[in-house]
């Protein structure tokens, strides 16, 4: 049989009847604060994770996707605290051939498999503190209504036609692959089996009459959208990659399968012999959760930020915006893309038996510890490698020793016997550097510290905006180190509260260090919510004083009153983050086996 490298479209495409002029002016946004598009809708922001396949239990890669979205959303809530201003959805992707086959292999009805694995995702996300406002399952009735309505719009706009579609289909990736993306591998009986070049999963030749979406018409509108909004896909290398893909021909897309082949899905309205393509079904979840097709969805679309892994970029950056444009809507505000976790240098996979169970990690390292690790070490631009020793080393040095140690040094009874936020002395630490006088004690490095911590919230916000959360954490960690250096330099334990010469400076050193800690605690809330709460509570910072709007660092230095000065610290509740290397018996055991 003659098999072409490009999928052959044997249908007779007519004209769509839709003017592409409609698609020529997607909304433009300012590069303002995260999730706050300059679109006249005020401060609303809607964050999404991908919806997760239920063919297997969740692993740390899935949790990472959800944590990135959670941290972005929590940071946003610190900027705009009104609960009505932010939405955050996650969920499970339950239809399609992949699930149908996984259920059959497990001897279960698809609904049983979906219920079981969806519950595992829900439990994991609850335990990991994922603060989503909606968890969608694509098997819900509200979703079927949304998908069928969306389909109806595409149909009415002349963007769907019936044609013969053939090519290699990979059920694991749930997509057709061009010949160039297919290779041969020896199978179990020695014969040569076609597999996906990228994932190694089997592919099979499929030839069917399907509904086809006129994707080819959207190449230029997509290029205009991306060229007009350089931050639409962040980080930049992914934006560039999509523009490069769009240099190539963009073939039309098969958007249904024969129900006799794929029954586990949403039927095409008015044609029960066809089931809607699982990716179209899945992508519409982002509309379902905001009430689509009811008009209420318009107050949340397109102020949307999708957080996705690099493997699903094409679906989100080409298919989805094209489908949206086709339905008369704007593309999403932002697509934030991350890379993958490998384990000891290898791709995580069930067949290699190296899948890392996120619940075990949450138990071992605590919720905040593991959240901190994944977000501190995960770099969106490239893959990161996971191994247990790395977690222990990072958490011991940054959370237990540096941050926990700093808090302990400034609040311990022997150094801060009154248990209060001490008074800042402006003559010991004048706002102008370089002044000399008998009571001036601050040195050049101390001014550098104040400057670093004063500019930290802005830097952190920029890193969040650029989807570089690890850099935000790196910046916080560097300031924690600097603050420890400050305390070490001035050795408050050598100063005496009873001495009229020492006391004002001792109070000032502790005041500055506590102010730095207050900034760190506030900025860490999106990543380590429980630890940040413990830290801020110990400092006596109330629930209404924890937003970014209230974060005035060291006001006394700038000549303003400080609401914390003289306030009682919160109760002592033990170590901020206990060292892990004491309790590493399981790690040694794991290495012996
Ligand atoms: N169901 C689709 C998404 C549909 S969204 C409309 C899907 N599901 S998935 O379960 O395979 O993947 C969900 C997310 O997990 C994706 O963002 C994917 O990139 C991410 N990860 C899967 N494996 C991963 C790693 N090893 N590391 C990091 N993230 C990984 O795709």
XYZ file of C-alpha atoms and ligand atoms in Angstrom:
624
model
C 0.000 0.000 0.000
C 1.286 3.455 -0.833
C 1.680 5.420 2.358
C 2.482 9.073 2.138
C 4.425 10.959 4.778
C 1.763 13.629 4.978
C -1.721 12.532 5.977
C -3.817 12.273 2.891
C -7.099 14.060 2.785
C -9.352 12.453 0.301
C -12.506 14.410 1.106
C -13.687 17.290 -1.008
C -13.136 20.374 1.055
C -15.543 23.104 0.082
C -15.155 26.704 1.101
C -15.688 27.424 4.746
C -17.877 30.468 4.254
C -16.097 32.148 7.191
C -14.138 35.306 6.594
C -10.661 35.060 7.999
C -10.762 38.794 8.523
C -12.707 37.950 11.668
C -9.631 36.213 12.981
C -7.143 38.922 12.198
C -7.199 40.932 15.372
C -6.761 38.803 18.437
C -6.769 40.700 21.702
C -3.542 42.413 22.701
C -2.310 42.584 26.226
C 0.063 44.755 28.103
C 2.964 43.089 29.846
C 1.457 44.167 33.177
C 1.268 42.078 36.329
C 0.795 38.348 36.065
C -2.604 37.381 34.797
C -3.824 40.954 34.675
C -4.434 41.592 31.003
C -5.144 45.143 30.003
C -8.478 44.156 28.518
C -10.882 46.212 30.562
C -11.986 43.195 32.605
C -10.152 44.354 35.703
C -8.246 41.917 37.812
C -9.743 38.552 36.841
C -7.450 35.638 36.184
C -8.176 32.027 35.345
C -5.475 29.352 35.702
C -5.662 25.828 34.390
C -3.650 22.630 34.621
C -3.889 20.054 31.851
C -6.509 17.453 32.627
C -4.806 14.169 33.443
C -5.260 10.843 31.690
C -6.723 8.183 33.933
C -4.967 5.211 32.341
C -2.411 5.092 35.178
C -1.842 6.438 38.695
C -0.409 9.952 39.110
C 3.375 10.443 39.202
C 5.617 13.350 40.183
C 5.478 14.833 36.654
C 1.721 15.244 36.969
C 2.083 16.766 40.405
C 4.689 19.176 39.026
C 2.256 20.467 36.350
C -0.370 21.017 39.045
C 2.088 22.641 41.474
C 3.290 25.160 38.912
C -0.291 26.216 38.278
C -1.018 26.272 42.004
C 1.985 28.476 42.779
C 1.110 30.911 39.959
C -2.458 31.080 41.177
C -1.509 31.527 44.831
C 0.947 34.279 43.910
C -1.814 35.960 41.964
C -4.122 35.751 44.993
C -1.473 37.528 47.050
C -1.542 40.332 44.485
C -5.332 40.474 44.131
C -6.830 38.938 47.267
C -10.530 39.000 46.323
C -11.687 35.385 46.081
C -13.954 36.338 43.182
C -11.001 37.519 41.088
C -9.288 34.174 40.533
C -10.302 30.769 39.258
C -8.170 27.678 39.030
C -9.212 24.438 37.398
C -7.786 20.955 37.140
C -9.311 17.557 36.429
C -9.153 14.268 34.591
C -9.267 13.424 30.883
C -11.384 10.302 30.773
C -12.401 9.570 27.185
C -10.554 8.172 24.168
C -8.925 5.063 22.819
C -6.144 5.103 25.400
C -8.601 4.851 28.297
C -10.852 2.437 26.429
C -7.840 0.129 25.859
C -6.463 0.541 29.423
C -9.850 -0.398 30.890
C -10.113 -3.437 28.619
C -6.585 -4.536 29.572
C -7.448 -4.206 33.284
C -10.702 -6.106 32.786
C -12.704 -3.103 33.973
C -15.542 -1.087 32.550
C -14.173 2.319 31.461
C -16.297 4.080 34.112
C -14.775 1.932 36.844
C -11.238 2.756 35.761
C -12.109 6.454 35.465
C -13.703 6.594 38.927
C -10.770 4.801 40.500
C -7.932 6.830 38.961
C -9.736 10.168 39.018
C -10.184 9.649 42.782
C -6.423 9.081 43.093
C -5.697 12.394 41.372
C -8.236 14.181 43.566
C -6.759 12.720 46.721
C -3.186 13.533 45.682
C -4.079 17.121 44.860
C -5.935 17.549 48.146
C -2.947 16.211 50.065
C -0.483 18.344 48.114
C -2.445 21.536 48.810
C -3.462 22.193 45.206
C -5.889 25.072 45.712
C -8.056 24.511 42.640
C -11.565 25.921 42.588
C -12.889 23.253 40.201
C -12.039 19.650 39.400
C -13.559 18.603 36.105
C -14.081 15.106 34.802
C -14.737 14.924 31.086
C -17.369 12.245 31.683
C -19.616 14.806 33.414
C -22.854 15.892 31.742
C -21.925 19.615 31.911
C -18.884 18.819 29.781
C -20.793 16.843 27.151
C -23.124 19.828 26.736
C -20.181 22.213 26.319
C -18.355 19.993 23.796
C -21.452 19.374 21.689
C -22.274 23.088 21.701
C -18.727 23.943 20.628
C -18.923 21.329 17.869
C -22.212 22.833 16.694
C -20.575 26.256 16.367
C -17.710 24.902 14.257
C -20.215 23.072 12.092
C -22.440 26.143 11.676
C -19.397 28.187 10.669
C -18.562 25.743 7.895
C -15.333 24.569 9.501
C -16.105 20.848 9.553
C -16.426 18.562 6.550
C -16.528 14.805 6.092
C -13.611 13.145 4.346
C -11.452 10.057 4.221
C -8.576 10.429 6.634
C -5.670 8.031 6.836
C -2.395 7.868 8.665
C -0.521 6.402 11.609
C -2.489 6.738 14.835
C -0.760 6.526 18.209
C -3.345 5.740 20.872
C -0.890 6.508 23.655
C -0.413 10.070 22.383
C -3.985 10.152 21.029
C -2.944 11.661 17.704
C -2.070 10.946 14.096
C 1.636 11.021 13.303
C 3.260 11.837 9.960
C 5.476 9.126 8.424
C 8.584 11.096 9.421
C 7.640 10.659 13.089
C 7.292 6.870 12.791
C 10.057 4.277 12.994
C 10.281 0.462 13.153
C 11.284 -1.613 16.168
C 11.609 -5.376 16.490
C 8.489 -6.728 18.184
C 8.256 -9.678 20.626
C 8.044 -12.235 17.812
C 10.965 -10.673 15.938
C 8.818 -8.903 13.359
C 9.173 -5.189 12.751
C 6.589 -3.006 14.509
C 5.852 0.631 13.709
C 6.286 2.931 16.719
C 6.275 6.663 17.442
C 9.788 8.028 17.000
C 9.448 10.324 20.017
C 7.635 8.194 22.576
C 8.386 4.660 21.337
C 4.684 3.789 21.666
C 3.076 1.539 19.013
C 1.184 3.143 16.146
C -1.332 1.582 13.786
C -2.411 2.498 10.278
C -5.917 3.926 10.307
C -8.122 4.748 7.358
C -11.598 6.078 8.088
C -14.225 8.478 6.993
C -14.217 11.203 9.668
C -15.206 14.773 10.314
C -12.293 17.037 9.482
C -11.562 20.526 10.832
C -10.218 23.128 8.424
C -7.074 23.701 10.454
C -5.121 24.695 7.350
C -7.071 27.963 7.183
C -5.669 29.099 10.516
C -1.964 29.120 9.806
C -1.768 32.851 9.128
C -4.145 33.939 11.904
C -2.073 31.882 14.340
C 1.132 33.459 13.081
C -0.394 36.926 13.483
C -1.503 36.117 17.032
C 1.933 34.877 18.068
C 3.890 37.614 16.319
C 1.624 40.240 17.873
C 1.980 38.861 21.400
C 5.557 37.672 22.047
C 4.650 36.508 25.556
C 1.652 34.447 24.478
C 3.741 31.320 24.905
C 6.258 31.518 27.744
C 9.214 30.752 28.068
C 10.340 32.192 24.766
C 11.989 29.074 23.213
C 8.570 27.414 23.115
C 7.032 30.486 21.469
C 9.759 30.331 18.836
C 9.252 26.583 18.352
C 5.550 27.055 17.614
C 6.289 29.812 15.099
C 8.768 27.454 13.427
C 6.140 24.711 13.236
C 3.832 27.210 11.615
C 6.385 27.766 8.848
C 5.454 24.264 7.651
C 2.259 23.295 5.932
C -0.630 22.922 8.400
C -2.834 20.025 7.282
C -6.515 19.819 8.209
C -7.254 17.790 11.329
C -9.422 14.732 11.806
C -11.749 15.521 14.730
C -13.844 12.367 15.027
C -13.452 8.582 14.952
C -15.866 5.849 13.957
C -17.929 4.866 17.027
C -17.453 1.209 16.110
C -13.725 1.760 16.761
C -13.952 4.352 19.545
C -17.107 4.146 21.596
C -15.733 5.695 24.802
C -16.322 9.352 24.117
C -18.856 12.034 23.251
C -20.986 11.297 20.158
C -20.963 13.793 17.295
C -24.266 15.700 17.545
C -26.685 14.312 14.974
C -24.344 11.488 13.902
C -24.035 8.661 16.432
C -21.787 6.714 14.082
C -18.929 9.094 14.997
C -17.266 9.923 18.321
C -15.630 13.329 18.895
C -11.782 13.283 18.879
C -10.533 13.087 22.456
C -8.266 16.151 22.154
C -11.126 18.373 21.003
C -13.186 16.929 23.861
C -10.366 17.502 26.365
C -9.466 21.051 25.312
C -13.042 22.256 25.706
C -12.756 21.442 29.446
C -11.212 24.896 29.816
C -14.533 26.389 28.730
C -16.770 23.934 30.578
C -15.331 24.957 33.947
C -16.199 28.609 33.394
C -19.803 27.850 32.571
C -19.696 27.571 28.764
C -21.974 27.744 26.833
C -23.782 30.059 29.296
C -22.792 33.689 28.814
C -21.075 33.786 32.251
C -18.014 32.164 30.668
C -17.278 35.461 28.898
C -16.140 37.111 32.097
C -13.331 34.534 32.362
C -12.362 34.024 28.755
C -9.751 34.820 27.462
C -8.106 36.037 30.690
C -6.745 32.534 30.946
C -3.327 31.080 31.684
C -2.838 27.468 30.639
C -0.010 25.602 32.355
C 1.124 22.636 30.269
C 4.025 20.250 29.687
C 6.107 20.564 26.515
C 4.704 17.293 25.118
C 1.270 18.831 24.689
C 2.376 22.166 23.253
C 1.116 21.508 19.712
C -2.381 20.732 21.005
C -2.523 23.894 23.099
C -0.649 26.329 20.878
C -1.954 25.292 17.466
C -5.091 23.147 17.607
C -6.750 24.881 20.559
C -6.258 28.505 19.449
C -7.353 27.521 15.931
C -10.481 25.840 17.275
C -11.205 28.895 19.425
C -10.718 31.280 16.525
C -12.960 29.006 14.490
C -15.659 29.282 17.137
C -15.292 33.085 17.120
C -13.274 33.387 20.353
C -9.849 34.732 21.230
C -6.860 32.516 21.972
C -5.909 32.153 25.648
C -4.010 34.985 27.313
C -0.944 32.874 28.201
C 0.371 29.388 27.642
C 3.056 28.571 30.198
C 5.166 25.583 29.203
C 7.356 23.356 31.355
C 9.758 20.516 30.641
C 9.838 17.055 32.157
C 11.237 15.189 35.141
C 13.451 12.218 34.449
C 14.517 9.733 37.137
C 18.210 8.959 37.562
C 18.737 10.136 33.993
C 15.919 8.069 32.448
C 12.440 8.875 31.214
C 9.841 7.885 33.816
C 7.817 4.928 32.618
C 5.751 2.069 33.931
C 7.696 -0.410 31.795
C 11.052 0.742 33.231
C 9.551 0.489 36.716
C 11.050 3.841 37.753
C 7.870 5.845 38.295
C 8.193 8.002 41.413
C 5.061 7.936 43.545
C 4.274 11.489 44.650
C 2.368 10.407 47.761
C 5.391 8.565 49.123
C 7.419 11.730 48.520
C 4.883 13.917 50.321
C 5.047 11.527 53.285
C 8.834 11.452 53.366
C 9.619 15.066 52.753
C 6.391 16.689 54.010
C 3.969 18.540 51.749
C 5.863 21.815 51.942
C 9.245 20.140 51.588
C 8.285 18.312 48.414
C 6.471 21.300 46.935
C 9.572 23.388 47.587
C 11.853 20.794 46.026
C 9.881 20.388 42.786
C 9.399 24.114 42.293
C 12.928 25.088 43.346
C 14.630 22.473 41.161
C 12.231 22.283 38.225
C 13.404 24.479 35.357
C 10.730 25.011 32.689
C 13.207 25.363 29.840
C 14.801 21.946 30.189
C 14.323 18.513 31.728
C 15.341 17.932 35.351
C 16.538 14.779 36.963
C 15.040 13.402 40.162
C 16.860 11.457 42.860
C 16.215 11.230 46.579
C 19.587 12.519 47.834
C 19.023 15.741 45.950
C 15.783 16.366 47.862
C 17.372 15.762 51.257
C 20.364 17.981 50.491
C 18.262 20.878 49.236
C 15.686 20.823 52.015
C 18.260 20.439 54.776
C 20.364 23.315 53.519
C 17.705 25.817 52.418
C 14.670 25.177 54.614
C 16.061 23.567 57.784
C 19.452 25.264 58.135
C 19.256 28.602 56.353
C 15.633 29.668 56.837
C 14.802 27.686 59.985
C 18.146 28.607 61.524
C 17.611 32.296 60.805
C 14.184 32.279 62.443
C 15.534 30.440 65.428
C 18.450 32.845 65.815
C 16.153 35.881 65.906
C 13.369 34.529 68.085
C 15.124 32.239 70.581
C 14.545 33.232 74.183
C 18.198 33.769 75.040
C 18.621 36.349 72.267
C 15.159 37.868 72.271
C 14.082 37.456 75.910
C 11.122 39.853 75.643
C 9.629 37.773 72.808
C 8.746 40.905 70.807
C 9.502 42.585 67.495
C 12.252 44.916 68.766
C 12.524 48.643 68.071
C 14.484 49.883 65.051
C 17.003 52.633 65.897
C 17.360 55.164 63.075
C 20.584 56.594 64.416
C 22.233 53.153 64.457
C 20.987 52.423 60.921
C 20.411 55.793 59.212
C 18.649 55.709 55.880
C 21.586 57.402 54.244
C 24.586 55.147 53.781
C 28.079 56.445 54.534
C 27.100 58.635 57.517
C 29.570 58.533 60.368
C 28.873 59.141 64.012
C 29.273 57.503 67.394
C 25.988 55.619 67.231
C 26.069 54.613 63.540
C 26.633 50.859 63.356
C 25.367 49.857 59.901
C 27.955 48.928 57.294
C 27.957 49.000 53.496
C 26.901 45.299 53.281
C 23.893 46.061 55.492
C 22.647 48.634 52.991
C 23.159 46.071 50.246
C 20.982 43.648 52.227
C 18.211 46.207 52.725
C 18.292 47.016 49.043
C 18.214 43.342 48.038
C 15.228 42.534 50.256
C 13.373 45.734 49.323
C 13.564 44.822 45.622
C 12.854 41.117 46.184
C 9.016 41.191 45.846
C 9.313 42.935 42.470
C 11.915 40.467 41.259
C 9.817 37.559 42.428
C 6.757 38.939 40.602
C 8.802 39.273 37.400
C 9.998 35.689 37.710
C 6.424 34.480 38.196
C 5.371 36.514 35.188
C 8.085 34.839 33.120
C 7.162 31.408 34.511
C 10.546 31.040 36.187
C 9.354 30.109 39.666
C 12.664 28.401 40.439
C 14.370 31.756 39.903
C 11.949 33.411 42.325
C 12.923 30.793 44.915
C 16.599 31.171 44.094
C 16.276 34.924 44.702
C 14.548 34.347 48.060
C 17.173 31.786 49.027
C 19.982 34.179 48.135
C 18.430 36.877 50.352
C 18.060 34.349 53.189
C 21.798 33.677 52.874
C 22.525 37.406 52.893
C 20.386 37.868 56.011
C 22.215 35.060 57.784
C 25.436 36.834 56.814
C 24.065 40.039 58.348
C 23.226 38.311 61.626
C 26.585 36.522 61.651
C 28.424 39.789 60.979
C 26.805 41.587 63.894
C 26.666 38.557 66.231
C 23.717 39.739 68.340
C 24.472 36.946 70.831
C 27.587 38.942 71.793
C 25.559 42.101 72.487
C 23.985 42.853 75.823
C 20.388 44.027 76.319
C 21.438 45.601 79.627
C 24.015 47.885 78.005
C 22.632 51.277 76.847
C 25.248 51.227 74.064
C 24.467 47.717 72.785
C 20.697 47.556 73.299
C 19.519 49.920 70.483
C 21.767 48.200 67.963
C 20.852 44.712 69.196
C 17.165 45.609 68.768
C 17.892 47.014 65.314
C 19.755 43.903 64.151
C 16.853 41.697 65.257
C 14.264 44.106 63.832
C 15.950 44.087 60.404
C 16.326 40.298 60.412
C 12.659 39.825 61.414
C 11.576 42.226 58.691
C 13.562 40.184 56.167
C 11.926 37.021 57.491
C 8.508 38.640 57.137
C 9.236 39.311 53.459
C 10.509 35.746 52.925
C 7.471 34.265 54.673
C 5.102 36.366 52.582
C 6.831 35.471 49.322
C 7.046 31.774 50.144
C 3.284 31.405 50.690
C 2.567 30.268 47.099
C 5.154 27.485 47.315
C 5.218 26.385 50.967
C 1.871 27.556 52.358
C 2.055 25.681 55.688
C 5.657 26.546 56.413
C 5.035 30.194 55.496
C 2.017 30.238 57.784
C 4.117 28.855 60.637
C 6.826 31.437 60.002
C 4.465 34.404 59.737
C 2.491 33.267 62.782
C 5.702 33.040 64.782
C 6.474 36.629 63.749
C 3.010 37.706 64.877
C 1.878 38.675 61.368
C -1.918 38.428 61.205
C -3.906 36.891 58.339
C -4.775 40.329 56.925
C -1.123 41.401 56.838
C 0.123 38.696 54.470
C -0.758 40.043 51.026
C 1.696 41.651 48.630
C -0.237 44.902 48.836
C 0.583 45.105 52.569
C 4.209 44.160 52.199
C 6.035 47.356 53.164
C 9.506 46.217 54.061
C 11.364 47.956 56.882
C 9.177 51.084 56.987
C 11.165 52.563 59.908
C 14.262 52.736 57.684
C 12.245 54.792 55.182
C 10.875 57.096 57.904
C 7.438 55.481 58.348
C 5.874 53.829 61.393
C 6.125 50.043 61.616
C 2.973 48.256 62.820
C 5.036 45.334 64.097
C 7.476 47.277 66.247
C 7.005 46.327 69.897
C 4.399 43.695 69.027
C 4.531 40.338 70.785
C 5.845 37.493 68.659
C 3.553 34.547 68.060
C 3.881 31.390 70.154
C 6.896 29.119 69.775
C 5.759 25.980 67.930
C 8.986 24.066 67.371
C 11.427 23.850 64.489
C 10.318 25.523 61.269
C 11.558 22.604 59.166
C 13.320 19.648 60.851
C 16.460 18.334 59.136
C 15.794 15.222 57.089
C 19.201 13.587 57.189
C 18.519 12.386 60.752
C 15.662 10.252 59.483
C 17.204 8.820 56.364
C 17.149 5.156 57.285
C 14.748 4.474 54.389
C 17.234 6.027 51.968
C 20.116 3.789 53.053
C 17.762 0.804 52.890
C 16.617 1.777 49.411
C 20.240 1.758 48.223
C 21.020 -1.644 49.674
C 18.087 -3.317 47.923
N -4.791 14.443 28.927
C -3.739 15.170 28.309
C -3.889 16.651 28.532
C -5.169 17.239 28.058
S -5.290 18.938 28.476
C -6.588 19.487 27.635
C -2.408 14.700 28.878
N -2.445 14.086 30.052
S -1.166 13.477 30.813
O -1.696 12.866 31.996
O -0.441 12.631 29.929
O -0.227 14.669 31.149
C -0.651 15.706 31.956
C 0.488 16.638 32.270
O 1.527 15.959 32.960
C 1.131 17.262 31.030
O 1.364 18.639 31.253
C 2.443 16.541 30.927
O 3.445 17.308 30.319
C 2.756 16.333 32.387
N 3.759 15.301 32.547
C 3.668 13.993 32.186
N 4.879 13.407 32.437
C 5.739 14.322 32.940
C 7.042 14.285 33.445
N 7.787 13.200 33.435
N 7.541 15.439 33.962
C 6.797 16.596 34.041
N 5.568 16.651 33.574
C 5.044 15.557 32.955
O -1.392 14.941 28.258
